[in-house]
mmCIF file of C-alpha atoms and ligand atoms in Angstrom:
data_model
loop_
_atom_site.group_PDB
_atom_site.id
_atom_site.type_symbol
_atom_site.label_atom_id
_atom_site.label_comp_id
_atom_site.label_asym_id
_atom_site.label_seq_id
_atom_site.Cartn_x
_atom_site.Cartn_y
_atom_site.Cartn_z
ATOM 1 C CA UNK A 281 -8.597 16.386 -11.571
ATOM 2 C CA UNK A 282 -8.477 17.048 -7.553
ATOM 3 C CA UNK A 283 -9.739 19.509 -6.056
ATOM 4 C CA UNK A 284 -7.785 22.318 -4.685
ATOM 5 C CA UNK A 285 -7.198 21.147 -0.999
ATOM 6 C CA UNK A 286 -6.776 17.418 -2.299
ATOM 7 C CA UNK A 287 -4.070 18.791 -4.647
ATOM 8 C CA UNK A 288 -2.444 20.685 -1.878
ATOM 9 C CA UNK A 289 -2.343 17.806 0.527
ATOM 10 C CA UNK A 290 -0.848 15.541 -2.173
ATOM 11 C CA UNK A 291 1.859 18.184 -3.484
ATOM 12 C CA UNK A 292 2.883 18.349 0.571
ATOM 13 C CA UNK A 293 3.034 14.182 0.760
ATOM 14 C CA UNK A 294 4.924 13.642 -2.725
ATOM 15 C CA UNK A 295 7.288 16.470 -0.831
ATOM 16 C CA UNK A 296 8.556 14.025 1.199
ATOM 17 C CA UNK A 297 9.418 11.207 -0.931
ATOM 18 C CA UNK A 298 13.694 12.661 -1.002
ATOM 19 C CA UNK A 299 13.856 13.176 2.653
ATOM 20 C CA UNK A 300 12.426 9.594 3.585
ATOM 21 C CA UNK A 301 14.690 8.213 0.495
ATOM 22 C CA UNK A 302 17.848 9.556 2.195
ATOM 23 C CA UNK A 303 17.597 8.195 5.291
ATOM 24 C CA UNK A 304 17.606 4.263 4.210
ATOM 25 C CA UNK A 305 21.350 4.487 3.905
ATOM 26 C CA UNK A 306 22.304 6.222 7.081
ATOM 27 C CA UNK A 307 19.137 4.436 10.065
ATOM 28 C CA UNK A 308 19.758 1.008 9.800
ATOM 29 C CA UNK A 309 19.677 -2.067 12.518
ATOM 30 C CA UNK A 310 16.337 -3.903 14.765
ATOM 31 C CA UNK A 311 14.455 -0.970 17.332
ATOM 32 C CA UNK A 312 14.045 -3.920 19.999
ATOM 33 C CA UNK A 313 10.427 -2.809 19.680
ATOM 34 C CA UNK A 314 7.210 -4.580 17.671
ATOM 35 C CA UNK A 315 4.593 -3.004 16.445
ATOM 36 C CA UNK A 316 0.636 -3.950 17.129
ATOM 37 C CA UNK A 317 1.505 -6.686 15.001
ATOM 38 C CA UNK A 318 3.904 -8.188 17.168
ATOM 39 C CA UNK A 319 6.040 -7.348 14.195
ATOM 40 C CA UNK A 320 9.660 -6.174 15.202
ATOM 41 C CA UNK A 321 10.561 -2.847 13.985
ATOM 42 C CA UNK A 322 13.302 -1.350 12.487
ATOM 43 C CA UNK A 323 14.643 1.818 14.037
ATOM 44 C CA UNK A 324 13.401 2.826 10.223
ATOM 45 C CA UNK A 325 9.946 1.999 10.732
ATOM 46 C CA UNK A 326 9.845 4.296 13.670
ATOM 47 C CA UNK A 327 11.446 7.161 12.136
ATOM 48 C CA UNK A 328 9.237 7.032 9.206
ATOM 49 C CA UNK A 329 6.364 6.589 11.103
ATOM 50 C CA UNK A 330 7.149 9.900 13.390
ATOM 51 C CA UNK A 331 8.080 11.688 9.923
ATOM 52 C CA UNK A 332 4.493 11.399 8.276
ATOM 53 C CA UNK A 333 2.996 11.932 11.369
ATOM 54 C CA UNK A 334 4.701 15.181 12.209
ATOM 55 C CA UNK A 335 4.847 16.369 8.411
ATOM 56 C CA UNK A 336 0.650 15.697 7.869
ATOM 57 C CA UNK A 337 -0.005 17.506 11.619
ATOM 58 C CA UNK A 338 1.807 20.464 9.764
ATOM 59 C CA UNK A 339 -0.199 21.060 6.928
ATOM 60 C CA UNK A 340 -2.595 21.684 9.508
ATOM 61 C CA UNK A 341 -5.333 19.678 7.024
ATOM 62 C CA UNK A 342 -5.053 16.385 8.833
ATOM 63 C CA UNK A 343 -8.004 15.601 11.071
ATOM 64 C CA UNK A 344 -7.129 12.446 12.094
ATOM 65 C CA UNK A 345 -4.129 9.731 11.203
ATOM 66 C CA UNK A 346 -4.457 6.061 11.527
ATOM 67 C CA UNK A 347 -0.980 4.130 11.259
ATOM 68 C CA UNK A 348 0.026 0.705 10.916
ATOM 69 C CA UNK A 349 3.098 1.843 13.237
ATOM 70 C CA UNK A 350 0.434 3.103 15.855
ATOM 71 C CA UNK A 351 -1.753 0.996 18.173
ATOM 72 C CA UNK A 352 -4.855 3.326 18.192
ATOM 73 C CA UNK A 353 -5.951 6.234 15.654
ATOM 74 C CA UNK A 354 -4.492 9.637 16.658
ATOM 75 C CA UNK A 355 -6.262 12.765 16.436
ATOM 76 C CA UNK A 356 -4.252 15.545 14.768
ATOM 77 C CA UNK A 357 -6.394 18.522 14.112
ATOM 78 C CA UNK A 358 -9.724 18.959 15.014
ATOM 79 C CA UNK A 359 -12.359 20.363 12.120
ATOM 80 C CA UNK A 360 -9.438 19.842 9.297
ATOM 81 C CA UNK A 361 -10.749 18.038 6.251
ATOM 82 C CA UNK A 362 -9.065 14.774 5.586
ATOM 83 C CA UNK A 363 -8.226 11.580 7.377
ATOM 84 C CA UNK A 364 -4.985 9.703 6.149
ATOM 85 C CA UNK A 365 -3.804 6.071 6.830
ATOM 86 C CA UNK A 366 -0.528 5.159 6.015
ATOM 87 C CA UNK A 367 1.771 2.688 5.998
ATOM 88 C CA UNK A 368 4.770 4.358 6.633
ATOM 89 C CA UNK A 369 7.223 2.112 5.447
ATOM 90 C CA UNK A 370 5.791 -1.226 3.779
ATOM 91 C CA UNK A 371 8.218 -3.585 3.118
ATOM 92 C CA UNK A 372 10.806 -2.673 5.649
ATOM 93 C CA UNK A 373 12.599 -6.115 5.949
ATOM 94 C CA UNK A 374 13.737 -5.516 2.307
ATOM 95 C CA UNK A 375 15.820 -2.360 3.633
ATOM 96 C CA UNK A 376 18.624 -4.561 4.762
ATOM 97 C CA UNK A 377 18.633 -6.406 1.495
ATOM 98 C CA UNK A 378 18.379 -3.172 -0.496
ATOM 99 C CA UNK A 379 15.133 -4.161 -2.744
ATOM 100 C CA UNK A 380 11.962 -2.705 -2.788
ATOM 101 C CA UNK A 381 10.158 -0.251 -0.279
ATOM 102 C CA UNK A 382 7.018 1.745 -0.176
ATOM 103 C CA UNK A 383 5.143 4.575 1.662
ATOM 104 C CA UNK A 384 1.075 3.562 0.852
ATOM 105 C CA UNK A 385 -1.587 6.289 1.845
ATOM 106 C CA UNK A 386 -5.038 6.231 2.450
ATOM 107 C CA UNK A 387 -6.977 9.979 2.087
ATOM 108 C CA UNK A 388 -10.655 10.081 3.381
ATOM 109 C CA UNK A 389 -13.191 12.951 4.417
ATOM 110 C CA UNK A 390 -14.935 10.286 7.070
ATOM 111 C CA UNK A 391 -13.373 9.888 10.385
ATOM 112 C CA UNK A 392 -11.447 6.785 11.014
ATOM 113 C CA UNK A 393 -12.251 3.384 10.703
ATOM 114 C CA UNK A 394 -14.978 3.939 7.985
ATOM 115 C CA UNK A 395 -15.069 1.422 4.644
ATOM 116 C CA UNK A 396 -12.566 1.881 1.733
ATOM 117 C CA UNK A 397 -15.341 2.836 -0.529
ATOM 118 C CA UNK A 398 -15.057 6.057 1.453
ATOM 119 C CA UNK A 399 -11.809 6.952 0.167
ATOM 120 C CA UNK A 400 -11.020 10.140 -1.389
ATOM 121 C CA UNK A 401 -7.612 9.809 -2.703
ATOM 122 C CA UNK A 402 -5.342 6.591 -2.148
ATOM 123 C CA UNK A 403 -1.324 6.320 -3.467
ATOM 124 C CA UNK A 404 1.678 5.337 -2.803
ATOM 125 C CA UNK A 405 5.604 6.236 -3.044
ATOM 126 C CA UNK A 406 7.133 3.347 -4.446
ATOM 127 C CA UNK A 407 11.156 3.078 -3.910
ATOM 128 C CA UNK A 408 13.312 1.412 -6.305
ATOM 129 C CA UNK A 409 15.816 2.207 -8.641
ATOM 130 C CA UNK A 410 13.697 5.228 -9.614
ATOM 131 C CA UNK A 411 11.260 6.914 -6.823
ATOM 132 C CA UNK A 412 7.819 6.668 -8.210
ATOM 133 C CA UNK A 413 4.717 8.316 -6.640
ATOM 134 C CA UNK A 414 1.137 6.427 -8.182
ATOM 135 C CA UNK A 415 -2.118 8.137 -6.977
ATOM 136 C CA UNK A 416 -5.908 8.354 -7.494
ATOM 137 C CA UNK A 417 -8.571 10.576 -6.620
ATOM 138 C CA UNK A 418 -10.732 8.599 -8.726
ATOM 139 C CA UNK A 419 -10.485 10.493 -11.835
ATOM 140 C CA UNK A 420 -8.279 7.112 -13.098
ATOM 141 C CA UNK A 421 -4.840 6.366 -11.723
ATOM 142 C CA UNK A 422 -1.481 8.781 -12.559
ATOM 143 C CA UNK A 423 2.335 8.075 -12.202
ATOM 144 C CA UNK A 424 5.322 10.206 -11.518
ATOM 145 C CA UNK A 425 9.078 9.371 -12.189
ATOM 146 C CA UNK A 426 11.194 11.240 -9.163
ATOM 147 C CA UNK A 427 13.678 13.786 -10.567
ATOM 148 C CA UNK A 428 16.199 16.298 -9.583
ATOM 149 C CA UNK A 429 13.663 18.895 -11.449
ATOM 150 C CA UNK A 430 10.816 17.050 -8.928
ATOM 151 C CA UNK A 431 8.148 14.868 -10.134
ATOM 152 C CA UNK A 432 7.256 13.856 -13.959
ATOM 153 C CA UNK A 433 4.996 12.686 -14.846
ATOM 154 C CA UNK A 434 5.250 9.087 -16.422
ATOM 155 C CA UNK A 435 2.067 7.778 -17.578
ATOM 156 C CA UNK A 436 -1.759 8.945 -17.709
ATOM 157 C CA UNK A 437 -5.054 7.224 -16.745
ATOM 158 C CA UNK A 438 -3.008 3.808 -16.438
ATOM 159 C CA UNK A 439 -5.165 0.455 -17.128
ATOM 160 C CA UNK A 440 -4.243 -3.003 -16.492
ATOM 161 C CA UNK A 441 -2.965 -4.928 -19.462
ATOM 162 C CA UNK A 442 -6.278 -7.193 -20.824
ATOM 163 C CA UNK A 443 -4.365 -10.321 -20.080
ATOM 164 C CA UNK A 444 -1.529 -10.234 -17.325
ATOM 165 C CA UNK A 445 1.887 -11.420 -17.228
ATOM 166 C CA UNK A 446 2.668 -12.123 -13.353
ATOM 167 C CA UNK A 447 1.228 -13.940 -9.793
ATOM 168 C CA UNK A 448 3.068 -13.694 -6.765
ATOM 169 C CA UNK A 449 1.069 -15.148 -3.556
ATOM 170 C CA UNK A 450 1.996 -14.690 0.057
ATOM 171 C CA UNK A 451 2.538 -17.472 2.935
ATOM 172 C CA UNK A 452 3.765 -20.584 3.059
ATOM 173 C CA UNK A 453 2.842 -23.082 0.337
ATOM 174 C CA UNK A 454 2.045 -25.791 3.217
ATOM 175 C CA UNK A 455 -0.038 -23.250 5.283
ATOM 176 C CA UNK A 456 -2.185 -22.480 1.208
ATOM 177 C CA UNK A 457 -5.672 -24.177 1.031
ATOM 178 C CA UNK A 458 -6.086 -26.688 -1.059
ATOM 179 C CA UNK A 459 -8.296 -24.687 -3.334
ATOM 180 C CA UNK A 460 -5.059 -21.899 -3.408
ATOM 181 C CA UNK A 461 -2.422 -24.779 -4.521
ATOM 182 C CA UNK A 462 -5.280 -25.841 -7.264
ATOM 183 C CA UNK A 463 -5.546 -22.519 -8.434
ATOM 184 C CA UNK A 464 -1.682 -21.561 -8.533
ATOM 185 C CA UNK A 465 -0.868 -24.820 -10.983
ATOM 186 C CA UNK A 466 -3.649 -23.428 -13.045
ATOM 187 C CA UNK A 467 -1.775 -20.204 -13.441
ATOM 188 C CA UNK A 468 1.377 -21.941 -13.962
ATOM 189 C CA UNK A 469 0.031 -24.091 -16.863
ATOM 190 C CA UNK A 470 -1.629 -20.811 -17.837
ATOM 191 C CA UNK A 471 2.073 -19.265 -18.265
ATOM 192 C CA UNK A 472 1.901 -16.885 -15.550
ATOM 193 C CA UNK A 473 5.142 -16.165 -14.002
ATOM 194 C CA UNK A 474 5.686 -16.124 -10.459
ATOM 195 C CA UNK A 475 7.549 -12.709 -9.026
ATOM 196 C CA UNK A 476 7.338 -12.245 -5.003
ATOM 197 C CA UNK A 477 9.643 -9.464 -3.624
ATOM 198 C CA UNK A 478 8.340 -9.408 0.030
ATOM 199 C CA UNK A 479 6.865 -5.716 -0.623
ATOM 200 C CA UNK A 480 3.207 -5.219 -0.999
ATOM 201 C CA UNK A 481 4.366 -1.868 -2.402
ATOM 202 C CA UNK A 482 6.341 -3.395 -5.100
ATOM 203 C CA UNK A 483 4.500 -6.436 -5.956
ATOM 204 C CA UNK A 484 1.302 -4.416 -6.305
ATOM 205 C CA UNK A 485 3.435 -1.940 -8.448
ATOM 206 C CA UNK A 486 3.926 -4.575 -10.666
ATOM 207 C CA UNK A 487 0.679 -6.045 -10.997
ATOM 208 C CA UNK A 488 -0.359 -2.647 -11.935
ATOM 209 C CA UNK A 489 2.470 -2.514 -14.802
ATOM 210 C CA UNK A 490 2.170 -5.872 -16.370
ATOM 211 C CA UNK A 491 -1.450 -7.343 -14.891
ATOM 212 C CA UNK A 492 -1.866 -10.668 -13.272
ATOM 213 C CA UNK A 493 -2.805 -11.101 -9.829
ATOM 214 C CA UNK A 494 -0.908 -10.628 -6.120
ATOM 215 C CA UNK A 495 -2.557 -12.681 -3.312
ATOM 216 C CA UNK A 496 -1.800 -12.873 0.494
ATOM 217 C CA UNK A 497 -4.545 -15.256 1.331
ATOM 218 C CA UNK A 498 -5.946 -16.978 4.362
ATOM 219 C CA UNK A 499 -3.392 -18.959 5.930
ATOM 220 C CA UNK A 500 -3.951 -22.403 7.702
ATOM 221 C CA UNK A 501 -1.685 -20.234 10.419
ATOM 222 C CA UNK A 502 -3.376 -16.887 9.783
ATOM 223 C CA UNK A 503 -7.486 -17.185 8.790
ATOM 224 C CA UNK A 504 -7.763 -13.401 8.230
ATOM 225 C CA UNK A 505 -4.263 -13.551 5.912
ATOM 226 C CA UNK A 506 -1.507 -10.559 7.038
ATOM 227 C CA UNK A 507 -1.839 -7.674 5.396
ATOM 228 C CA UNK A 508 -3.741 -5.032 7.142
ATOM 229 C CA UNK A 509 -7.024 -3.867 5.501
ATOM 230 C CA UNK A 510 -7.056 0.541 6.395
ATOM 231 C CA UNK A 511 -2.949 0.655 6.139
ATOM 232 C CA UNK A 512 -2.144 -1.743 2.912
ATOM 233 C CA UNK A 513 -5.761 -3.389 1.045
ATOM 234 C CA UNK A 514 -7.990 -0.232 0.980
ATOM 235 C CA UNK A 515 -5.862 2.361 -0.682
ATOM 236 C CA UNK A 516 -4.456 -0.392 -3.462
ATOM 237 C CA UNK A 517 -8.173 -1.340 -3.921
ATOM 238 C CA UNK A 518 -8.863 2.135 -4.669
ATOM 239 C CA UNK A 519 -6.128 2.520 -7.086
ATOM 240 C CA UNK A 520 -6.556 -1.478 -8.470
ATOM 241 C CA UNK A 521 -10.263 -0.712 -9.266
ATOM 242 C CA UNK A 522 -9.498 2.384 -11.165
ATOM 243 C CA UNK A 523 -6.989 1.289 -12.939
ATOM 244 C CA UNK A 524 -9.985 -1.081 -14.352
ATOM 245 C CA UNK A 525 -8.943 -4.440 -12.082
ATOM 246 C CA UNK A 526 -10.711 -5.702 -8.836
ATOM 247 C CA UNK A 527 -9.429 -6.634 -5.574
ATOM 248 C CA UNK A 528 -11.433 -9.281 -2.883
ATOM 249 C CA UNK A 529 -10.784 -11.190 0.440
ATOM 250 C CA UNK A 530 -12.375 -14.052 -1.480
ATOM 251 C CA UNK A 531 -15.968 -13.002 -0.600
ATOM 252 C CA UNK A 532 -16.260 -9.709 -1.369
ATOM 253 C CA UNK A 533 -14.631 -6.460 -2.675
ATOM 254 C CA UNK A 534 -12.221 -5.305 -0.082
ATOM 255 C CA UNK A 535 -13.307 -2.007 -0.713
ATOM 256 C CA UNK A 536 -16.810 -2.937 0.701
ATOM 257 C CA UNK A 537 -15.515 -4.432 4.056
ATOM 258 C CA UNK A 538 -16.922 -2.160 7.357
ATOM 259 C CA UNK A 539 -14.255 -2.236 9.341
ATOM 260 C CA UNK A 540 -14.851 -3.515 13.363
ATOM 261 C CA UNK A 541 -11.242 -2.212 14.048
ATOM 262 C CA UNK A 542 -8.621 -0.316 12.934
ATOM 263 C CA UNK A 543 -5.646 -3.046 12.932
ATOM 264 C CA UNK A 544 -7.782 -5.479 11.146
ATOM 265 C CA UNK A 545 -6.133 -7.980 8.741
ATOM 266 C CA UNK A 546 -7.539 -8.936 5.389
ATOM 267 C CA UNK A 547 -6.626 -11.829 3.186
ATOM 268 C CA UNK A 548 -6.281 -10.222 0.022
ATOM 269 C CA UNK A 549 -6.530 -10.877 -3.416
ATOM 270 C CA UNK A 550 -5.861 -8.057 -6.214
ATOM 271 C CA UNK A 551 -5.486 -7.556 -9.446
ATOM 272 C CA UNK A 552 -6.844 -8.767 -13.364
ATOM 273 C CA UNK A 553 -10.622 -9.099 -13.025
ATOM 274 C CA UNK A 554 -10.604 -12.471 -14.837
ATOM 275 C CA UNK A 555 -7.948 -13.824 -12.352
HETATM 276 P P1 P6P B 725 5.966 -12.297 3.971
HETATM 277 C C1 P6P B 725 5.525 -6.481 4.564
HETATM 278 O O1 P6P B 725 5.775 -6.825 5.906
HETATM 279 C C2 P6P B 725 4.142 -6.977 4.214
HETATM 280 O O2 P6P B 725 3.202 -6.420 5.072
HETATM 281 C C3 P6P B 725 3.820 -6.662 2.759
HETATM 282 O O3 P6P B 725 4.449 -5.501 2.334
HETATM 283 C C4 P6P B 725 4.336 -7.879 2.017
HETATM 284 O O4 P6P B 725 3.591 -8.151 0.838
HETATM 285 C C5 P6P B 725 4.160 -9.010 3.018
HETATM 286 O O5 P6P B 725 4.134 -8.408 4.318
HETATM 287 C C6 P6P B 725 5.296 -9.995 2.943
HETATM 288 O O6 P6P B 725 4.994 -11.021 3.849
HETATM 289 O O7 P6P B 725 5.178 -13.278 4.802
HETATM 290 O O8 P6P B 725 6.234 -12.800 2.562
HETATM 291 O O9 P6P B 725 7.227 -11.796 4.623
#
């Protein structure tokens, strides 16, 4: 259901799914470097980050990239078509401990920071046992299994179960409003089971498979929550609403916020409607 260019661009990205794969086992350790963030990096984060960048300037259809590994956005070729976010490598503290990773992508025609509403295409590389790639170009939401033959595809115009399984919230419990700790017991009498694995990439993943709801709310220590709004909310907002769910910062869809900058944080809320 994407048009030509959109399919190219998305063939090129799901391309490099095996070549970021095969370098978790070989660049390990700390870069002695943070990110915008203040977040340390891992000499992983870097690489990955150089990767995408290098890889999109080459298909020569990038007009601009935005990166939650770079401090500004960075201008890659003037008059092409499409502006990409990404987060090169969400998740990267679970490297070390060998769980789950992700690559999450953002695809617009606007130039950079514009609202998510204005997305094109969002989706995301998700790595586990099994490389998955999960996109939208908001024609309903596709997944591919990674194979030696390349990319299968898995499942077709996926929806959200009617009643989810799963919550997993961010931060810590002490740093929750009280109106957060009142509605996690209510999800807990409600039977939902709690499943955290410290990647938005996988926890989202998850959401999307068995429905329920992923938070990283305001914090007592962090109003605005972590995750970042262009690099991790938009794109699973684009992806969460057509897969028939919602996602909010507690006030309003995310995909409605205007961005005033690029390294914005969101608190974030995401998943069954009802929830
Ligand atoms: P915490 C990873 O750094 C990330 O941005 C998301 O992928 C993940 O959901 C969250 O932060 C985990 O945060 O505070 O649990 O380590």
């Amino acid at each position: 259901d994407a048009d030509r260019d959109m399919a190219a661009l998305i063939i090129k990205i799901s391309a490099l799914a095996e070549p970021i794969r095969n370098e978790f086992a070989l660049r390990r350790g700390k870069a002695d470097t943070k990110n915008v963030f203040g977040e340390e990096q891992l000499v992983l984060d870097k690489w990955a980050n150089q990767f995408l960048k290098e890889k999109l300037k080459n298909t020569r259809m990038v007009k601009m990239l935005g990166s939650e590994e770079e401090s500004d956005i960075i201008k890659l070729k003037d008059g092409a078509v499409f502006s990409v976010t990404i987060d090169p490598l969400d998740g990267s503290s679970n490297i070390e401990s060998n769980n789950l990773v992700g690559t999450i992508l953002g695809i617009y025609r606007d130039d950079l920071p514009v609202q998510g509403r204005k997305q094109v295409a969002a989706l995301y590389l998700l790595f586990g046992p099994v490389t998955t790639l999960v996109y939208t170009v908001g024609k309903g939401v596709h997944e591919f299994l990674y194979t030696r033959r390349g990319f299968l595809l898995k499942e077709a115009d996926i929806k959200l179960p009617g009643r989810g399984e799963l919550y997993g919230i961010g931060g810590l419990r002490k740093d929750w409003t009280p109106g957060m700790e009142k509605f996690v017991e209510w999800l807990e009498r409600e039977g939902y089971k709690l499943r955290y694995g410290g990647s938005f990439t996988g926890d989202f993943n998850q959401t999307l498979q068995y429905g329920g709801i992923f938070a990283y709310p305001a914090l007592s220590s962090k109003p605005e929550g972590k995750l970042r709004l262009l690099f991790e909310a938009n794109p699973m907002s684009f992806i969460i609403e057509q897969a028939g769910g919602i996602s909010s910062n507690g006030k309003m869809p995310i995909l409605d916020i205007i961005p005033e900058s690029v390294n914005q944080r969101t608190p974030l809320f995401i998943g069954n409607k009802d929830l």
